[in-house]
Amino acid sequence: MNTVKTVRELRAAVARARGEGKRIAFVPTMGNLHSGHAALVTKAAQRADFVVASIFVNPLQFGAGEDLDKYPRTLAADQERLLQAGCHLLFAPTVEEMYPDGMSVQTRVSVPHLSEGLCGASRPGHFEGVATVVSKLFNMVQPDLAVFGEKDFQQLAVIRAMVRDLNMPVQIIGEPTVRAEDGLALSSRNGYLTPEQRAAAPALYRTLSGMAEALRRGQRDYAALIAGGEAQLEAAGMRKDYLEVRHAVTLRPAQLDDRDLVVIAAAYLGNTRLIDNLYLHLETPSA
Ligand code: PAF
């Protein structure tokens, strides 16, 4: 696996692979890779001949006071993990390479509606930063397909909308969330948790699972369901950012006849913000 740091080297390496008739897959990341990222690369390798990954901690998607500076940078370990998972080329640019004229004059990509609630409400500008960097990376790599984790459910919805609305010729593939044995969704931010917080963290998944199970059994009082879930999170020492039952495609609040639902949450343990979600398809309409 080669590592390149410039757009020029990236384009040359991808052009060589294309010249050999290879189908190109892309996995964008911010590094500090875990088994969840490895699953994205494995999926990419199953669907294409040449897998490009990127590692770039994108300042444009972090708000003031968020964890941009302390976000873990672990390039050597990440390179090893990517290699093992079947990656062929790593693009690891600097901030200057990605934003040569500075971020304040950077053209932005904004996806309305889908970017606005949930994580978008507590992290203003976050999804604009994500959509902007992902569209730049797509233009640099020009992949046939790109793989994203379903843990970032709203991010995946925003990227699907961006690709559709801007007619980008990239197939977007969602990969199911990888979890620890106790249910906690793998995330680079789990590394911030103290041992006590780590022990409490699976309450998020347990809460979502309980709510999803109740929905499958026919519970349709979403407000009561959410209130019960909030009480569970609080009892586990978590501070809710949001806990919602939403339509899985539009992300609007769930209605009684919806069949495709997502139970979706963000919650704090100390200063660490964890997100998770469970998608469920109901065989019969909810009402
Ligand atoms: O999900 C992430 O790691 C990031 O938001 C992404 C998609 C790599 C864009 O910076």
Short mmCIF file of C-alpha atoms and ligand atoms in Angstrom, two decimals:
data_model
loop_
_atom_site.label_atom_id
_atom_site.label_comp_id
_atom_site.label_asym_id
_atom_site.label_seq_id
_atom_site.Cartn_x
_atom_site.Cartn_y
_atom_site.Cartn_z
CA MET A 1 0.00 0.00 0.00
CA ASN A 2 1.33 3.42 -0.97
CA THR A 3 0.74 6.56 1.06
CA VAL A 4 0.54 9.86 -0.82
CA LYS A 5 0.09 13.34 0.58
CA THR A 6 -0.65 15.47 -2.47
CA VAL A 7 -3.56 15.64 -4.87
CA ARG A 8 -1.13 15.38 -7.78
CA GLU A 9 0.31 12.05 -6.50
CA LEU A 10 -3.19 10.79 -5.70
CA ARG A 11 -4.49 11.54 -9.19
CA ALA A 12 -1.45 9.90 -10.80
CA ALA A 13 -1.84 6.69 -8.75
CA VAL A 14 -5.59 6.48 -9.40
CA ALA A 15 -5.03 7.16 -13.14
CA ARG A 16 -2.57 4.23 -13.26
CA ALA A 17 -5.13 1.91 -11.67
CA ARG A 18 -7.84 3.14 -14.05
CA GLY A 19 -5.47 2.64 -16.98
CA GLU A 20 -5.25 -1.01 -15.92
CA GLY A 21 -9.04 -1.20 -16.16
CA LYS A 22 -9.57 -1.28 -12.39
CA ARG A 23 -12.79 -0.31 -10.65
CA ILE A 24 -12.04 2.22 -7.90
CA ALA A 25 -13.55 2.22 -4.40
CA PHE A 26 -13.05 4.95 -1.84
CA VAL A 27 -13.24 4.99 1.97
CA PRO A 28 -12.89 8.47 3.50
CA THR A 29 -11.89 8.54 7.19
CA MET A 30 -10.46 10.82 9.83
CA GLY A 31 -8.00 8.14 10.98
CA ASN A 32 -7.58 6.50 14.41
CA LEU A 33 -8.97 3.47 12.68
CA HIS A 34 -10.76 0.59 14.41
CA SER A 35 -12.52 -2.58 13.25
CA GLY A 36 -15.47 -0.51 12.02
CA HIS A 37 -13.22 1.25 9.51
CA ALA A 38 -11.61 -2.07 8.57
CA ALA A 39 -15.10 -3.37 7.71
CA LEU A 40 -15.58 -0.40 5.35
CA VAL A 41 -12.31 -1.21 3.58
CA THR A 42 -13.16 -4.91 3.41
CA LYS A 43 -16.53 -4.05 1.84
CA ALA A 44 -14.77 -1.72 -0.63
CA ALA A 45 -12.29 -4.46 -1.56
CA GLN A 46 -15.18 -6.86 -2.22
CA ARG A 47 -16.83 -4.40 -4.61
CA ALA A 48 -13.82 -3.01 -6.52
CA ASP A 49 -10.30 -3.82 -7.69
CA PHE A 50 -8.48 -0.84 -6.25
CA VAL A 51 -9.26 0.62 -2.83
CA VAL A 52 -8.32 4.18 -1.92
CA ALA A 53 -8.70 5.37 1.69
CA SER A 54 -8.16 8.87 3.00
CA ILE A 55 -7.16 10.08 6.44
CA PHE A 56 -7.89 13.73 7.00
CA VAL A 57 -9.07 15.33 10.23
CA ASN A 58 -11.20 17.95 8.54
CA PRO A 59 -11.20 21.24 10.50
CA LEU A 60 -14.17 22.48 8.50
CA GLN A 61 -16.54 20.01 10.20
CA PHE A 62 -15.49 20.80 13.79
CA GLY A 63 -17.19 23.62 15.70
CA ALA A 64 -15.53 25.97 18.18
CA GLY A 65 -14.83 24.11 21.43
CA GLU A 66 -15.07 20.67 19.79
CA ASP A 67 -12.28 18.08 19.83
CA LEU A 68 -10.34 19.07 16.66
CA ASP A 69 -7.04 19.52 18.51
CA LYS A 70 -7.27 16.41 20.64
CA TYR A 71 -8.71 14.18 17.88
CA PRO A 72 -6.30 11.20 17.90
CA ARG A 73 -3.71 11.11 15.07
CA THR A 74 -2.30 7.57 14.76
CA LEU A 75 -0.95 7.35 11.20
CA ALA A 76 1.49 4.40 11.57
CA ALA A 77 -1.10 2.13 13.23
CA ASP A 78 -3.73 3.26 10.71
CA GLN A 79 -1.47 2.39 7.77
CA GLU A 80 -0.99 -1.12 9.17
CA ARG A 81 -4.74 -1.59 9.67
CA LEU A 82 -5.55 -0.35 6.16
CA LEU A 83 -2.97 -2.66 4.64
CA GLN A 84 -4.39 -5.67 6.52
CA ALA A 85 -7.93 -4.77 5.41
CA GLY A 86 -6.99 -4.68 1.71
CA CYS A 87 -6.40 -1.00 0.97
CA HIS A 88 -4.14 -0.18 -1.99
CA LEU A 89 -3.60 3.55 -1.67
CA LEU A 90 -3.80 5.94 1.28
CA PHE A 91 -4.29 9.66 0.72
CA ALA A 92 -3.21 11.56 3.85
CA PRO A 93 -3.15 15.25 2.93
CA THR A 94 -2.28 18.24 5.10
CA VAL A 95 -4.80 20.99 5.82
CA GLU A 96 -2.86 23.22 3.39
CA GLU A 97 -3.16 20.62 0.63
CA MET A 98 -6.92 20.39 1.12
CA TYR A 99 -7.56 24.10 1.66
CA PRO A 100 -4.68 25.89 -0.10
CA ASP A 101 -6.38 29.29 -0.01
CA GLY A 102 -7.61 28.88 3.55
CA MET A 103 -10.95 27.71 4.82
CA SER A 104 -12.65 31.09 4.98
CA VAL A 105 -12.72 31.42 1.17
CA GLN A 106 -13.41 27.74 0.48
CA THR A 107 -16.52 27.08 -1.66
CA ARG A 108 -19.01 25.17 0.49
CA VAL A 109 -21.50 22.43 -0.24
CA SER A 110 -24.65 22.64 1.80
CA VAL A 111 -27.41 20.02 1.96
CA PRO A 112 -30.56 21.67 3.36
CA HIS A 113 -33.21 19.96 5.51
CA LEU A 114 -31.33 16.71 6.18
CA SER A 115 -28.42 18.66 7.70
CA GLU A 116 -30.58 20.70 10.00
CA GLY A 117 -31.92 18.62 12.91
CA LEU A 118 -30.37 15.99 15.18
CA CYS A 119 -26.54 16.33 15.05
CA GLY A 120 -26.93 19.37 12.79
CA ALA A 121 -28.83 21.20 15.54
CA SER A 122 -26.13 20.72 18.16
CA ARG A 123 -23.22 21.00 15.70
CA PRO A 124 -24.04 23.97 13.44
CA GLY A 125 -22.02 23.89 10.21
CA HIS A 126 -20.90 20.30 10.82
CA PHE A 127 -22.63 18.75 7.82
CA GLU A 128 -21.62 21.60 5.55
CA GLY A 129 -18.02 20.80 6.52
CA VAL A 130 -18.61 17.10 5.85
CA ALA A 131 -20.38 17.65 2.50
CA THR A 132 -17.68 20.07 1.39
CA VAL A 133 -14.75 17.82 2.20
CA VAL A 134 -16.45 14.68 0.85
CA SER A 135 -17.27 16.40 -2.46
CA LYS A 136 -13.67 17.64 -2.72
CA LEU A 137 -12.37 14.13 -1.99
CA PHE A 138 -14.80 12.63 -4.54
CA ASN A 139 -13.48 15.06 -7.16
CA MET A 140 -9.90 14.21 -6.28
CA VAL A 141 -10.31 10.42 -6.27
CA GLN A 142 -13.21 10.11 -8.75
CA PRO A 143 -14.20 6.69 -7.39
CA ASP A 144 -16.84 4.39 -8.84
CA LEU A 145 -18.14 3.75 -5.34
CA ALA A 146 -17.62 4.96 -1.79
CA VAL A 147 -18.33 3.19 1.50
CA PHE A 148 -19.58 4.93 4.66
CA GLY A 149 -20.55 3.56 8.08
CA GLU A 150 -24.21 3.47 9.08
CA LYS A 151 -23.24 4.55 12.59
CA ASP A 152 -23.16 8.09 11.19
CA PHE A 153 -26.70 7.66 9.95
CA GLN A 154 -27.45 11.33 9.33
CA GLN A 155 -24.08 11.83 7.63
CA LEU A 156 -24.86 8.94 5.28
CA ALA A 157 -28.28 10.47 4.48
CA VAL A 158 -26.65 13.87 3.80
CA ILE A 159 -24.05 12.31 1.49
CA ARG A 160 -26.64 10.28 -0.40
CA ALA A 161 -28.68 13.47 -0.93
CA MET A 162 -25.61 15.44 -2.03
CA VAL A 163 -24.64 12.77 -4.56
CA ARG A 164 -28.17 12.60 -5.92
CA ASP A 165 -28.76 16.36 -6.02
CA LEU A 166 -25.39 17.18 -7.61
CA ASN A 167 -25.46 14.20 -10.02
CA MET A 168 -22.16 12.87 -8.76
CA PRO A 169 -21.29 9.60 -10.54
CA VAL A 170 -20.47 7.69 -7.33
CA GLN A 171 -22.35 4.76 -5.88
CA ILE A 172 -22.77 5.19 -2.11
CA ILE A 173 -22.70 2.04 0.00
CA GLY A 174 -23.66 1.95 3.69
CA GLU A 175 -21.93 -0.58 5.93
CA PRO A 176 -23.62 -1.77 9.16
CA THR A 177 -22.25 -0.50 12.47
CA VAL A 178 -19.59 -2.66 14.10
CA ARG A 179 -20.14 -3.09 17.84
CA ALA A 180 -18.14 -4.23 20.84
CA GLU A 181 -19.41 -7.40 22.52
CA ASP A 182 -21.44 -5.33 24.98
CA GLY A 183 -23.17 -3.49 22.12
CA LEU A 184 -21.27 -0.19 22.17
CA ALA A 185 -20.83 1.08 18.60
CA LEU A 186 -17.12 1.33 17.75
CA SER A 187 -15.99 4.95 17.49
CA SER A 188 -12.69 6.77 17.66
CA ARG A 189 -14.25 8.89 20.41
CA ASN A 190 -14.71 5.82 22.67
CA GLY A 191 -11.01 6.28 23.44
CA TYR A 192 -11.87 9.43 25.41
CA LEU A 193 -13.98 7.44 27.93
CA THR A 194 -12.68 6.67 31.42
CA PRO A 195 -13.04 3.00 32.49
CA GLU A 196 -16.19 3.92 34.47
CA GLN A 197 -17.69 5.76 31.51
CA ARG A 198 -16.79 2.90 29.17
CA ALA A 199 -18.65 0.52 31.49
CA ALA A 200 -21.73 2.80 31.39
CA ALA A 201 -21.62 3.49 27.63
CA PRO A 202 -23.48 0.37 26.36
CA ALA A 203 -26.62 1.85 27.96
CA LEU A 204 -26.99 3.87 24.77
CA TYR A 205 -27.30 0.75 22.61
CA ARG A 206 -29.47 -1.01 25.22
CA THR A 207 -31.84 1.96 25.25
CA LEU A 208 -32.12 2.07 21.46
CA SER A 209 -32.58 -1.72 21.31
CA GLY A 210 -35.37 -1.58 23.90
CA MET A 211 -37.13 1.16 21.95
CA ALA A 212 -36.75 -0.71 18.64
CA GLU A 213 -38.12 -3.86 20.26
CA ALA A 214 -41.14 -1.96 21.59
CA LEU A 215 -41.79 -0.56 18.09
CA ARG A 216 -41.62 -4.05 16.62
CA ARG A 217 -44.14 -5.21 19.23
CA GLY A 218 -46.52 -2.49 18.09
CA GLN A 219 -45.84 0.41 20.49
CA ARG A 220 -46.79 3.57 18.60
CA ASP A 221 -46.76 6.22 21.31
CA TYR A 222 -43.47 7.72 20.18
CA ALA A 223 -43.48 10.43 22.85
CA ALA A 224 -43.86 7.88 25.66
CA LEU A 225 -41.20 5.68 24.10
CA ILE A 226 -38.77 8.58 23.91
CA ALA A 227 -39.51 9.65 27.48
CA GLY A 228 -38.82 6.11 28.70
CA GLY A 229 -35.56 6.00 26.72
CA GLU A 230 -34.46 9.34 28.13
CA ALA A 231 -35.04 8.08 31.67
CA GLN A 232 -32.90 5.02 30.92
CA LEU A 233 -30.05 7.15 29.58
CA GLU A 234 -30.24 9.42 32.60
CA ALA A 235 -30.21 6.45 34.99
CA ALA A 236 -26.98 5.29 33.30
CA GLY A 237 -25.36 8.67 33.94
CA MET A 238 -25.73 9.91 30.36
CA ARG A 239 -26.83 13.39 29.36
CA LYS A 240 -29.10 13.25 26.33
CA ASP A 241 -28.36 15.52 23.39
CA TYR A 242 -31.25 14.05 21.41
CA LEU A 243 -33.21 10.81 21.33
CA GLU A 244 -35.71 10.49 18.48
CA VAL A 245 -37.80 8.15 16.38
CA ARG A 246 -37.51 9.36 12.79
CA HIS A 247 -38.43 8.32 9.28
CA ALA A 248 -35.31 6.50 8.09
CA VAL A 249 -35.03 8.22 4.70
CA THR A 250 -36.30 11.77 5.23
CA LEU A 251 -35.30 11.95 8.93
CA ARG A 252 -38.52 13.83 9.71
CA PRO A 253 -40.29 12.87 12.98
CA ALA A 254 -41.94 9.46 12.59
CA GLN A 255 -45.60 9.31 11.70
CA LEU A 256 -47.98 6.53 12.56
CA ASP A 257 -48.03 4.91 9.10
CA ASP A 258 -44.24 4.90 8.59
CA ARG A 259 -42.62 1.52 7.98
CA ASP A 260 -38.97 2.56 7.74
CA LEU A 261 -37.87 4.00 11.03
CA VAL A 262 -34.63 4.88 12.74
CA VAL A 263 -34.26 5.21 16.49
CA ILE A 264 -31.40 7.65 16.74
CA ALA A 265 -29.55 9.31 19.61
CA ALA A 266 -26.61 11.37 20.73
CA ALA A 267 -25.66 11.48 24.41
CA TYR A 268 -22.82 12.73 26.54
CA LEU A 269 -20.82 10.73 29.05
CA GLY A 270 -18.78 13.42 30.74
CA ASN A 271 -17.48 15.53 27.86
CA THR A 272 -17.60 12.69 25.33
CA ARG A 273 -20.44 12.77 22.86
CA LEU A 274 -21.54 9.36 21.60
CA ILE A 275 -23.95 8.71 18.73
CA ASP A 276 -25.79 5.57 17.74
CA ASN A 277 -28.89 4.45 15.87
CA LEU A 278 -30.97 1.42 14.97
CA TYR A 279 -32.81 1.14 11.69
CA LEU A 280 -35.97 -0.93 11.57
CA HIS A 281 -38.34 -1.90 8.82
CA LEU A 282 -41.83 -2.74 10.00
CA GLU A 283 -43.56 -5.33 7.85
CA THR A 284 -46.91 -3.66 8.33
CA PRO A 285 -47.55 0.07 8.67
CA SER A 286 -47.28 1.31 12.22
CA ALA A 287 -50.98 2.18 12.34
O1 PAF B 1 -17.12 10.03 9.07
C1 PAF B 1 -16.01 10.59 9.03
O2 PAF B 1 -15.01 10.07 9.49
C2 PAF B 1 -15.93 11.97 8.42
O3 PAF B 1 -17.05 12.73 8.69
C3 PAF B 1 -15.63 11.94 6.91
C4 PAF B 1 -16.76 11.27 6.13
C5 PAF B 1 -14.32 11.20 6.66
C6 PAF B 1 -15.49 13.37 6.37
O4 PAF B 1 -14.47 14.06 7.01
#
